[in-house]
Structures are given as C-alpha cells and as structure tokens.
CSV table of C-alpha atoms and ligand atoms in Angstrom, one decimal:
chain,number,residue,atom,x,y,z
A,1,MET,CA,131.1,31.5,50.7
A,2,LYS,CA,127.6,32.1,49.5
A,3,VAL,CA,126.7,34.6,46.8
A,4,SER,CA,123.1,35.7,46.5
A,5,VAL,CA,121.3,37.4,43.7
A,6,PRO,CA,118.1,39.3,44.2
A,7,LYS,CA,115.5,40.3,41.6
A,8,GLU,CA,116.2,44.0,40.7
A,9,SER,CA,113.6,46.3,42.0
A,10,ALA,CA,114.4,49.6,40.3
A,11,PRO,CA,111.8,50.7,37.8
A,12,GLY,CA,112.9,49.8,34.3
A,13,GLU,CA,115.8,47.6,35.4
A,14,THR,CA,115.6,44.5,33.3
A,15,ARG,CA,119.1,43.2,33.9
A,16,VAL,CA,120.3,40.6,36.4
A,17,ALA,CA,123.7,40.0,37.9
A,18,ILE,CA,124.0,36.3,37.2
A,19,VAL,CA,123.7,33.9,34.2
A,20,PRO,CA,123.9,30.1,34.1
A,21,GLU,CA,127.4,30.1,32.6
A,22,VAL,CA,128.7,32.2,35.5
A,23,VAL,CA,126.8,30.0,38.1
A,24,LYS,CA,128.8,27.0,36.7
A,25,LYS,CA,132.1,28.8,37.1
A,26,LEU,CA,131.4,29.9,40.6
A,27,THR,CA,130.0,26.6,41.9
A,28,ALA,CA,133.0,24.8,40.3
A,29,GLY,CA,135.2,27.1,42.5
A,30,GLY,CA,133.3,26.0,45.7
A,31,ILE,CA,131.0,29.0,45.9
A,32,ASP,CA,127.3,28.5,46.7
A,33,VAL,CA,125.0,30.5,44.5
A,34,VAL,CA,121.4,31.4,45.7
A,35,VAL,CA,119.1,33.2,43.4
A,36,GLU,CA,115.7,34.8,44.0
A,37,PRO,CA,113.2,33.0,41.8
A,38,GLY,CA,112.3,35.1,38.7
A,39,ALA,CA,115.4,37.3,39.2
A,40,GLY,CA,116.5,36.8,35.6
A,41,ALA,CA,113.1,36.6,33.9
A,42,SER,CA,113.2,40.0,32.1
A,43,ALA,CA,116.7,39.1,30.7
A,44,HIS,CA,115.5,35.6,29.6
A,45,VAL,CA,117.7,34.0,32.2
A,46,LEU,CA,115.3,31.3,33.3
A,47,ASP,CA,115.1,29.8,36.8
A,48,ALA,CA,115.3,26.3,35.4
A,49,ALA,CA,118.6,27.1,33.6
A,50,LEU,CA,120.1,28.6,36.7
A,51,GLU,CA,119.1,25.6,38.7
A,52,GLN,CA,120.5,23.2,36.2
A,53,ALA,CA,123.8,25.1,36.2
A,54,GLY,CA,124.0,24.6,40.0
A,55,ALA,CA,122.2,27.6,41.6
A,56,ARG,CA,119.7,27.2,44.5
A,57,LEU,CA,116.4,29.1,44.0
A,58,GLU,CA,115.2,30.5,47.3
A,59,VAL,CA,112.1,32.7,47.8
A,60,GLY,CA,113.4,35.7,49.8
A,61,GLY,CA,117.0,34.5,49.5
A,62,GLY,CA,118.3,37.4,47.3
A,63,PHE,CA,120.0,39.1,50.2
A,64,SER,CA,121.1,36.0,52.2
A,65,GLY,CA,124.6,35.6,50.8
A,66,ASP,CA,128.0,36.6,52.3
A,67,VAL,CA,128.2,38.6,49.1
A,68,VAL,CA,125.1,40.1,47.5
A,69,ALA,CA,125.5,40.7,43.7
A,70,LYS,CA,123.2,43.4,42.2
A,71,VAL,CA,123.0,45.6,39.1
A,72,ALA,CA,121.3,48.8,40.2
A,73,PRO,CA,122.0,50.7,43.5
A,74,PRO,CA,119.9,49.2,46.4
A,75,SER,CA,116.8,50.9,47.5
A,76,ALA,CA,116.4,51.9,51.2
A,77,GLU,CA,114.1,48.9,51.6
A,78,GLU,CA,116.8,46.6,50.2
A,79,ILE,CA,119.5,48.1,52.4
A,80,GLY,CA,117.2,47.4,55.3
A,81,ARG,CA,117.3,43.7,54.4
A,82,MET,CA,121.1,43.6,54.6
A,83,ARG,CA,123.1,42.8,57.7
A,84,GLN,CA,126.3,44.1,59.3
A,85,GLY,CA,129.5,42.7,57.7
A,86,GLN,CA,127.7,41.5,54.5
A,87,ALA,CA,129.4,42.4,51.2
A,88,LEU,CA,127.6,44.0,48.3
A,89,VAL,CA,128.8,44.4,44.7
A,90,GLY,CA,126.9,46.4,42.1
A,91,PHE,CA,126.6,49.8,40.4
A,92,LEU,CA,126.4,52.2,43.4
A,93,GLN,CA,127.0,55.6,41.7
A,94,PRO,CA,129.6,56.5,44.3
A,95,LEU,CA,130.4,59.9,42.9
A,96,THR,CA,126.8,61.2,42.8
A,97,ASN,CA,124.7,59.1,45.1
A,98,GLY,CA,125.9,60.0,48.6
A,99,GLU,CA,122.7,58.8,50.1
A,100,VAL,CA,123.2,55.2,49.1
A,101,ALA,CA,126.8,55.3,50.4
A,102,GLN,CA,125.7,56.8,53.7
A,103,SER,CA,122.9,54.2,54.2
A,104,LEU,CA,125.3,51.3,53.3
A,105,ALA,CA,127.9,52.6,55.8
A,106,SER,CA,125.2,53.0,58.5
A,107,ALA,CA,124.0,49.4,57.8
A,108,GLY,CA,127.6,48.1,58.3
A,109,VAL,CA,127.7,46.8,54.7
A,110,THR,CA,131.1,46.3,53.0
A,111,ALA,CA,130.1,47.7,49.6
A,112,PHE,CA,132.0,47.5,46.3
A,113,ALA,CA,131.0,49.8,43.5
A,114,MET,CA,131.6,48.5,39.9
A,115,GLU,CA,132.2,52.1,38.8
A,116,ALA,CA,135.1,52.5,41.2
A,117,ILE,CA,137.1,49.5,40.0
A,118,PRO,CA,140.4,50.9,38.8
A,119,ARG,CA,140.6,50.9,35.0
A,120,ILE,CA,143.9,49.0,35.0
A,121,THR,CA,144.8,46.2,32.6
A,122,ARG,CA,144.4,43.5,35.3
A,123,ALA,CA,140.8,44.6,36.0
A,124,GLN,CA,139.7,44.9,32.4
A,125,SER,CA,137.5,41.7,32.7
A,126,MET,CA,135.7,43.4,35.7
A,127,ASP,CA,135.1,46.7,33.9
A,128,ALA,CA,131.3,46.9,33.9
A,129,LEU,CA,131.3,50.6,32.9
A,130,SER,CA,132.8,49.5,29.6
A,131,SER,CA,130.6,46.4,29.1
A,132,GLN,CA,127.4,48.4,29.7
A,133,ALA,CA,128.6,51.4,27.7
A,134,THR,CA,129.3,49.0,24.7
A,135,VAL,CA,125.6,48.1,24.8
A,136,ALA,CA,124.5,51.7,25.1
A,137,GLY,CA,126.6,52.9,22.2
A,138,TYR,CA,125.4,50.2,19.9
A,139,ARG,CA,121.8,50.9,20.9
A,140,ALA,CA,122.2,54.6,20.4
A,141,ALA,CA,123.2,54.2,16.8
A,142,LEU,CA,120.2,51.9,16.2
A,143,ILE,CA,117.8,54.4,17.8
A,144,ALA,CA,119.2,57.1,15.5
A,145,ALA,CA,118.7,54.9,12.4
A,146,GLN,CA,115.2,54.1,13.6
A,147,GLU,CA,114.1,57.6,14.3
A,148,LEU,CA,115.6,59.2,11.1
A,149,GLY,CA,113.3,59.3,8.2
A,150,ARG,CA,116.3,58.7,5.9
A,151,PHE,CA,118.6,55.8,5.0
A,152,PHE,CA,122.0,55.5,6.7
A,153,PRO,CA,123.7,53.9,3.6
A,154,MET,CA,124.2,55.3,0.2
A,155,LEU,CA,121.8,53.6,-2.3
A,156,THR,CA,121.8,53.6,-6.0
A,157,THR,CA,118.4,52.5,-7.3
A,158,ALA,CA,116.3,52.8,-10.5
A,159,ALA,CA,114.4,55.5,-8.7
A,160,GLY,CA,117.5,57.6,-8.0
A,161,THR,CA,120.5,57.8,-5.8
A,162,ILE,CA,120.3,58.3,-2.1
A,163,ARG,CA,123.2,60.0,-0.4
A,164,PRO,CA,124.4,58.4,2.9
A,165,ALA,CA,123.4,59.9,6.2
A,166,LYS,CA,126.0,62.1,8.0
A,167,VAL,CA,126.5,61.1,11.6
A,168,LEU,CA,128.5,63.0,14.2
A,169,VAL,CA,129.5,61.2,17.4
A,170,LEU,CA,130.6,63.5,20.3
A,171,GLY,CA,132.7,61.8,22.9
A,172,ALA,CA,134.7,58.8,21.7
A,173,GLY,CA,135.0,56.7,24.9
A,174,VAL,CA,133.7,53.2,25.0
A,175,ALA,CA,130.0,54.1,24.1
A,176,GLY,CA,131.1,56.6,21.4
A,177,LEU,CA,133.4,54.2,19.7
A,178,GLN,CA,130.7,51.5,19.6
A,179,ALA,CA,128.2,54.0,18.2
A,180,ILE,CA,130.8,54.9,15.5
A,181,ALA,CA,131.3,51.3,14.6
A,182,THR,CA,127.6,50.6,14.5
A,183,ALA,CA,126.7,53.6,12.4
A,184,LYS,CA,129.6,52.7,10.0
A,185,ARG,CA,128.3,49.2,9.6
A,186,LEU,CA,124.9,50.6,8.7
A,187,GLY,CA,126.6,52.6,5.9
A,188,ALA,CA,126.6,56.2,7.3
A,189,VAL,CA,129.4,58.7,6.8
A,190,VAL,CA,130.7,59.1,10.3
A,191,SER,CA,132.8,61.8,12.0
A,192,ALA,CA,133.6,62.1,15.6
A,193,PHE,CA,135.1,64.5,18.1
A,194,ASP,CA,136.6,64.1,21.6
A,195,VAL,CA,138.7,66.4,23.8
A,196,ARG,CA,141.2,63.6,24.3
A,197,SER,CA,143.5,63.7,21.3
A,198,ALA,CA,144.6,60.1,22.0
A,199,VAL,CA,141.3,58.8,20.5
A,200,LYS,CA,142.0,60.3,17.1
A,201,GLU,CA,143.7,57.1,16.0
A,202,GLN,CA,140.9,54.9,17.4
A,203,ILE,CA,138.2,57.0,15.6
A,204,GLU,CA,140.1,56.7,12.3
A,205,SER,CA,140.7,53.0,12.7
A,206,LEU,CA,137.0,52.5,12.7
A,207,GLY,CA,136.8,54.3,9.3
A,208,ALA,CA,135.4,57.6,10.8
A,209,ARG,CA,136.8,61.1,10.4
A,210,PHE,CA,138.2,62.9,13.4
A,211,VAL,CA,136.8,66.4,13.5
A,212,GLU,CA,139.7,68.9,14.1
A,213,LEU,CA,138.1,71.8,16.0
A,214,ASP,CA,140.2,74.9,16.2
A,215,PHE,CA,139.3,76.3,19.6
A,216,GLY,CA,142.7,76.5,21.1
A,217,LEU,CA,142.6,73.2,23.1
A,218,GLU,CA,145.6,71.0,22.9
A,219,ASP,CA,144.5,67.9,24.8
A,220,ALA,CA,142.3,67.5,27.8
A,221,GLU,CA,143.2,64.0,29.1
A,222,ASP,CA,143.9,63.8,32.8
A,223,ALA,CA,146.3,61.4,34.5
A,224,GLY,CA,143.6,58.7,34.9
A,225,GLY,CA,142.9,58.6,31.2
A,226,TYR,CA,139.6,60.5,31.5
A,227,ALA,CA,138.8,63.8,30.1
A,228,ARG,CA,139.2,66.8,32.5
A,229,ALA,CA,136.4,69.2,32.8
A,230,LEU,CA,136.9,72.2,30.5
A,231,THR,CA,136.9,75.7,31.8
A,232,ASP,CA,133.8,77.8,31.1
A,233,GLU,CA,135.6,79.7,28.4
A,234,GLU,CA,137.0,76.6,26.7
A,235,GLN,CA,133.5,75.1,26.7
A,236,GLN,CA,132.0,78.2,25.2
A,237,ARG,CA,134.5,78.2,22.4
A,238,GLN,CA,133.9,74.4,21.8
A,239,ARG,CA,130.2,74.9,21.6
A,240,GLU,CA,130.5,77.6,19.0
A,241,ALA,CA,133.0,75.6,16.9
A,242,LEU,CA,130.8,72.6,17.1
A,243,ALA,CA,127.7,74.4,16.0
A,244,ASP,CA,129.1,74.9,12.5
A,245,VAL,CA,129.9,71.1,12.2
A,246,ILE,CA,126.5,70.0,13.7
A,247,ALA,CA,124.6,72.2,11.2
A,248,GLN,CA,125.8,69.8,8.4
A,249,MET,CA,124.7,66.6,10.1
A,250,ASP,CA,121.6,64.3,9.8
A,251,VAL,CA,122.4,62.7,13.1
A,252,VAL,CA,124.3,63.6,16.3
A,253,ILE,CA,125.0,60.9,18.9
A,254,SER,CA,126.4,62.5,22.0
A,255,THR,CA,128.2,60.5,24.7
A,256,ALA,CA,130.5,63.1,26.3
A,257,ALA,CA,131.0,62.6,30.1
A,258,VAL,CA,133.3,63.7,32.9
A,259,PRO,CA,133.1,61.2,35.8
A,260,GLY,CA,131.1,62.6,38.8
A,261,ARG,CA,130.1,65.8,37.0
A,262,ARG,CA,127.2,67.2,35.0
A,263,ALA,CA,127.6,66.2,31.4
A,264,PRO,CA,129.3,68.9,29.3
A,265,LEU,CA,127.0,71.0,27.3
A,266,LEU,CA,128.1,70.6,23.6
A,267,VAL,CA,125.0,71.1,21.4
A,268,ILE,CA,123.4,74.5,21.9
A,269,GLU,CA,119.9,75.4,20.7
A,270,ASP,CA,121.3,77.4,17.8
A,271,ALA,CA,123.2,74.4,16.5
A,272,VAL,CA,120.0,72.3,16.6
A,273,LYS,CA,118.1,75.1,14.8
A,274,ARG,CA,120.7,75.0,12.0
A,275,MET,CA,120.4,71.2,11.4
A,276,PRO,CA,118.3,70.0,8.4
A,277,ALA,CA,114.6,69.4,9.2
A,278,GLY,CA,114.0,65.8,10.2
A,279,SER,CA,117.5,65.4,11.7
A,280,VAL,CA,118.0,63.4,14.9
A,281,VAL,CA,120.0,63.9,18.1
A,282,VAL,CA,120.5,60.9,20.5
A,283,ASP,CA,121.8,62.2,23.8
A,284,LEU,CA,123.4,59.4,25.8
A,285,ALA,CA,124.2,61.9,28.5
A,286,ALA,CA,120.5,62.7,29.2
A,287,GLU,CA,120.6,61.2,32.7
A,288,THR,CA,123.5,63.4,33.8
A,289,GLY,CA,122.1,66.7,32.5
A,290,GLY,CA,122.4,66.1,28.7
A,291,ASN,CA,125.0,67.1,26.1
A,292,CYS,CA,122.3,68.9,24.2
A,293,GLU,CA,120.6,72.0,25.6
A,294,LEU,CA,117.1,70.8,24.5
A,295,THR,CA,117.3,67.2,25.8
A,296,GLU,CA,114.6,66.1,28.2
A,297,SER,CA,115.7,63.0,30.1
A,298,GLY,CA,113.6,59.9,29.3
A,299,GLN,CA,111.7,61.7,26.6
A,300,THR,CA,111.8,62.2,22.8
A,301,VAL,CA,111.0,65.8,21.9
A,302,VAL,CA,110.8,67.6,18.6
A,303,ARG,CA,112.4,71.1,18.6
A,304,HIS,CA,113.0,73.2,15.5
A,305,GLU,CA,112.0,70.2,13.3
A,306,VAL,CA,114.7,68.1,14.9
A,307,LYS,CA,114.0,65.0,17.0
A,308,ILE,CA,115.9,64.9,20.3
A,309,VAL,CA,116.0,61.6,22.1
A,310,GLY,CA,117.1,61.4,25.7
A,311,PRO,CA,117.2,57.7,26.6
A,312,GLU,CA,117.7,56.5,30.2
A,313,ASN,CA,119.5,53.3,31.2
A,314,LEU,CA,120.0,52.1,27.6
A,315,ALA,CA,121.8,49.0,28.7
A,316,ALA,CA,118.6,47.7,30.2
A,317,THR,CA,116.9,47.9,26.8
A,318,MET,CA,119.2,45.0,25.7
A,319,PRO,CA,119.0,42.9,28.9
A,320,ASP,CA,120.1,39.5,27.6
A,321,HIS,CA,123.6,40.5,26.4
A,322,ALA,CA,124.0,43.3,28.9
A,323,SER,CA,123.4,40.8,31.8
A,324,GLN,CA,125.7,38.2,30.2
A,325,LEU,CA,128.6,40.7,30.1
A,326,TYR,CA,127.8,42.1,33.5
A,327,ALA,CA,127.6,38.7,35.1
A,328,LYS,CA,131.0,37.9,33.7
A,329,ASN,CA,132.4,41.2,35.2
A,330,ILE,CA,130.9,40.1,38.6
A,331,GLN,CA,132.5,36.7,38.2
A,332,SER,CA,135.9,38.2,37.7
A,333,LEU,CA,135.6,40.5,40.7
A,334,LEU,CA,134.4,37.7,42.9
A,335,GLY,CA,137.5,35.8,41.8
A,336,LEU,CA,139.5,38.3,43.8
A,337,MET,CA,137.4,37.8,46.9
A,338,VAL,CA,137.7,34.1,47.3
A,339,ASP,CA,140.4,31.9,48.8
A,340,ASP,CA,141.4,28.4,47.5
A,341,GLU,CA,138.6,26.7,49.6
A,342,GLY,CA,135.9,28.9,48.3
A,343,GLY,CA,135.8,31.1,51.4
A,344,LEU,CA,135.3,34.9,51.4
A,345,LYS,CA,138.7,36.7,51.7
A,346,LEU,CA,138.8,40.4,51.2
A,347,ASP,CA,142.4,41.6,50.7
A,348,PHE,CA,142.4,45.3,51.1
A,349,GLU,CA,146.1,45.4,50.0
A,350,ASP,CA,144.9,44.6,46.5
A,351,GLU,CA,144.4,47.9,44.7
A,352,VAL,CA,141.3,46.6,42.9
A,353,ILE,CA,139.5,45.5,46.1
A,354,ALA,CA,140.7,48.7,47.9
A,355,GLY,CA,139.8,51.0,45.0
A,356,ALA,CA,136.3,49.5,44.5
A,357,CYS,CA,135.4,49.5,48.2
A,358,ILE,CA,133.2,52.5,49.1
A,359,THR,CA,132.0,51.5,52.6
A,360,ARG,CA,133.6,49.4,55.3
A,361,ASP,CA,133.3,49.0,59.1
A,362,GLY,CA,130.4,51.6,59.2
A,363,GLU,CA,132.4,54.3,57.4
A,364,ILE,CA,132.5,55.6,53.8
A,365,VAL,CA,136.1,54.9,52.7
A,366,HIS,CA,136.0,56.1,49.1
A,367,GLU,CA,137.0,59.8,48.7
A,368,GLY,CA,134.6,60.5,45.9
A,369,ALA,CA,131.7,58.9,47.8
A,370,LYS,CA,132.7,60.9,50.9
A,371,ALA,CA,132.4,64.1,48.9
A,372,ALA,CA,129.1,63.0,47.4
A,373,ALA,CA,127.8,62.2,50.9
A,374,GLY,CA,129.0,65.6,52.2
A,375,ALA,CA,131.3,63.8,54.7
A,376,PRO,CA,134.7,65.3,55.5
A,377,ALA,CA,137.5,63.9,53.2
A,378,ALA,CA,140.4,62.3,55.0
B,1,LIG,P1,133.3,58.6,29.8
B,1,LIG,O1,132.0,57.8,29.7
B,1,LIG,O2,133.7,59.1,31.1
B,1,LIG,O3,133.3,59.8,28.8
B,1,LIG,C1,132.9,59.6,27.4
B,1,LIG,C2,133.8,60.4,26.5
B,1,LIG,O4,133.5,61.8,26.6
B,1,LIG,C3,135.3,60.3,26.9
B,1,LIG,O5,136.0,59.8,25.7
B,1,LIG,C4,135.7,61.8,27.1
B,1,LIG,O6,137.0,62.1,26.7
B,1,LIG,C5,134.7,62.5,26.3
B,1,LIG,N1,134.5,63.9,26.7
B,1,LIG,C6,134.4,64.5,27.9
B,1,LIG,N2,134.3,65.8,27.8
B,1,LIG,C7,134.1,66.1,26.5
B,1,LIG,C8,133.9,67.3,25.8
B,1,LIG,N3,133.8,68.5,26.4
B,1,LIG,N4,133.8,67.2,24.4
B,1,LIG,C9,134.0,66.0,23.8
B,1,LIG,N5,134.2,64.9,24.4
B,1,LIG,C10,134.3,64.9,25.8
B,1,LIG,O7,134.5,57.7,29.3
B,1,LIG,P2,134.7,56.1,29.1
B,1,LIG,O8,134.0,55.6,27.9
B,1,LIG,O9,134.2,55.5,30.4
B,1,LIG,O10,136.3,55.9,29.0
B,1,LIG,C11,137.2,56.9,29.4
B,1,LIG,C12,138.6,56.5,29.3
B,1,LIG,O11,138.9,55.3,30.0
B,1,LIG,C13,139.1,56.2,27.9
B,1,LIG,O12,140.4,56.7,27.8
B,1,LIG,C14,139.1,54.7,27.8
B,1,LIG,O13,139.9,54.3,26.8
B,1,LIG,C15,139.6,54.4,29.1
B,1,LIG,N6,139.3,53.0,29.5
B,1,LIG,C16,140.4,52.3,30.0
B,1,LIG,C17,140.2,50.9,30.3
B,1,LIG,C18,141.3,50.1,30.8
B,1,LIG,O14,142.4,50.3,30.5
B,1,LIG,N7,140.9,49.0,31.5
B,1,LIG,C19,138.9,50.4,30.1
B,1,LIG,C20,137.9,51.2,29.6
B,1,LIG,C21,138.1,52.5,29.3
C-alpha cells in the first residue's frame, strides 16, 4: 500500500501529516510513503530528513497514494485530484462541514475523519482531537500571560510584593486541563469550571480550585463522555452565576464546547465590564461562535478596558510538535488499515474503522455528517 502526503493548502495551516520517525515505522511495515516536496517545511520537517527516513519525494505526488494523509479538510480543488476508491484520512469536520462530506462522497472517496474516531481506550493513540487540543490549551495560557500587563506568579521583591494573577479556565476538557497546568506552572492562582462534575477531581489534581456554581445543575455529562447542550434556561442561570466569578479574575481562558454545536455562551458583556481594567480573555471557542459575547474570531479586540483574544487554529501556531503528535495519530490509525504484507485492508467490522468512516461507495455513511450535509438520516 502507498500512503501519500500533500502540502497543506488551507491558509494559515502550517502542520503536516507526516514526520521522519513515522516514515521509518510505516516503511518498516512494508508501506510506501510518498511526500510532496516542501510539505513539511513550515513545521521544520525537512525533505532531506523524510527522504533519509525512507520516504519518496514526488512533485505532484501528494494525492497519488492508496491512502492520502492530510491535516485540514481538502479544498474542492484537492478533492478534484482524488480518484474513486482512494482513501483519505484527516480532519474533515464531519458534524459541521456537510459540503466536504458531500463532495468526497460524490468523488467516490473512502474518507475517514480524525474527529469521528471513537474515543475508546484502544483508539487513544489515534485521538487527534486530544493531541491538538493539548497544543491549543498550552498556547492559550501563554497568550494570556503574554497579553496581560501583569505577572502570573507572586513575587516578593525589594520594590514590593506582587500578588499572583487569578486565572479562570472555563471548560476542563483536554485543552482546558492543559491550560490549567500551564497557567499553574507560570505561578497563577487557577480556578476552573465545567458542567461535567467528573472533572472536579482532575482540576484539583492539577492544583486548581473547582468553582462550585449554584445554578441548579447536577451533572451534564452524556453517555459518550461529552457535555450535553444545556437548556436555554440553564445557560442563562450559568451565565449569571459565572459573571460574579469572572468579575474577580485577571484572566479567563474559555474552552467550552459541545461537539457539532455552536459554542455555549458563558461570558456575557456585563461580566467583561466588571473585570479589572487590563484583564485578558482568551476564547479558544472563537471559531465555533465564541464562549464570550464580545469575541471576534481571528481578532484581538479591547472592550471595556479588557483585551479579548479570539485565536483560530491555535495548534498551527506550534506546528513542529503539533505535527509530531498528529503524525503519530495517523500512524496508529494506518496500523488498523494494513494487512501483514503491507496491503490496504479496510475492516468495517472494526468499530474504529467503521466509526471514523464518513463516506464510502459514493455515499455519506456517518449520521452526523449526513445531518450536516442535509441528507436524510438512515
Ligand atoms: P470538548 O472540546 O468537546 O469540550 C471542552 C469542554 O467544555 C468539555 O470538558 C465540556 O464538558 C465543557 N463544556 C461544555 N459545555 C460547557 C458549559 N456550558 N460550561 C462549561 N463547560 C462546558 O471536550 P474534549 O476536550 O474533546 O473532551 C471531552 C470528553 O472526552 C472528556 O470527558 C474527555 O476526558 C473525554 N476524552 C476521552 C478520551 C478517551 O477515553 N480516549 C480521550 C480524550 C478525551
């Protein structure tokens, strides 16, 4: 089987789906790896290193494999370069990008979305949502520290004592927990809130305080381990309860998300107004509508003397390690798609392969992607 890796074409996408270490592992397993020259340049994955590890560099070869490995969803032009029966692995935004799913189905591509890999123990090494959220959470804490005109740690100096910054992290999933750990390492006093009460222990084990909000919600974890969407009334009560907590903070890092939906609105304008002048909000949910009412996606704005940062594709701001982790996720997934002789073998009885597949034989086969594409669900 041949795996090919194109250069990413989406604006601002600096990551790449392969690194030399993974080339070595794949070629040792009898898989040919073909890479578009320069594909890894922005992640400092050099052509020479890929070649030395056993990859073949081929101009225009990025879409030539039995399996194409990508990071960002393919553009229409890229889908046009794919052929019937070819497999694609990458972030495909199945729950929100119906157009991509429809085009891939029409092109006869067998597409596997990294987002749709079941989050079961066996598939942990393939969990690209987690690996990339780890990067984003770390980066968010650094942005907050950078944008704040104050120290994070407590300092006792001859010129006086500086009190530590107070940081609130909203949403303690993978990104939120990493933001908590990073802000703690920088010396801030960190507290955090999530609607899933299971994370209380995880927050506390990182040395942060779990904020107990009294708004009548027991636990909002669904059967899949994700948060369920709150009702309008629950959300309203949550926003009001949070406003009193936010008013005390120097920094809010918000990461709350519900898969396939607009990000929950948690930080209302009144809460921002009550924050001390010079405070910072870093809204990791900017791209899905924002957790803060005043966020502008891709922008940094100042409102009521508070800086509100709405970063997009944060993982791409740290492409070297983001690509290293992602390539490893791809390697693990490919491990399920290959037989003992290195041939392509797609076993749709395997719940990981079946769960991740969004298009096959000209059809959209993933229920969430069907809904996003407006196709009738089975
Ligand atoms: P996510 O990005 O979907 O959401 C981020 C966080 O926002 C979640 O913790 C969610 O509970 C929280 N949230 C949603 N609505 C909120 C609201 N109104 N107020 C406050 N917080 C809100 O989540 P994720 O980081 O992708 O992880 C979600 C779950 O998946 C977690 O339970 C995580 O432990 C689990 N997980 C399991 C595995 C595995 O077993 N293989 C791997 C990774 C993650």
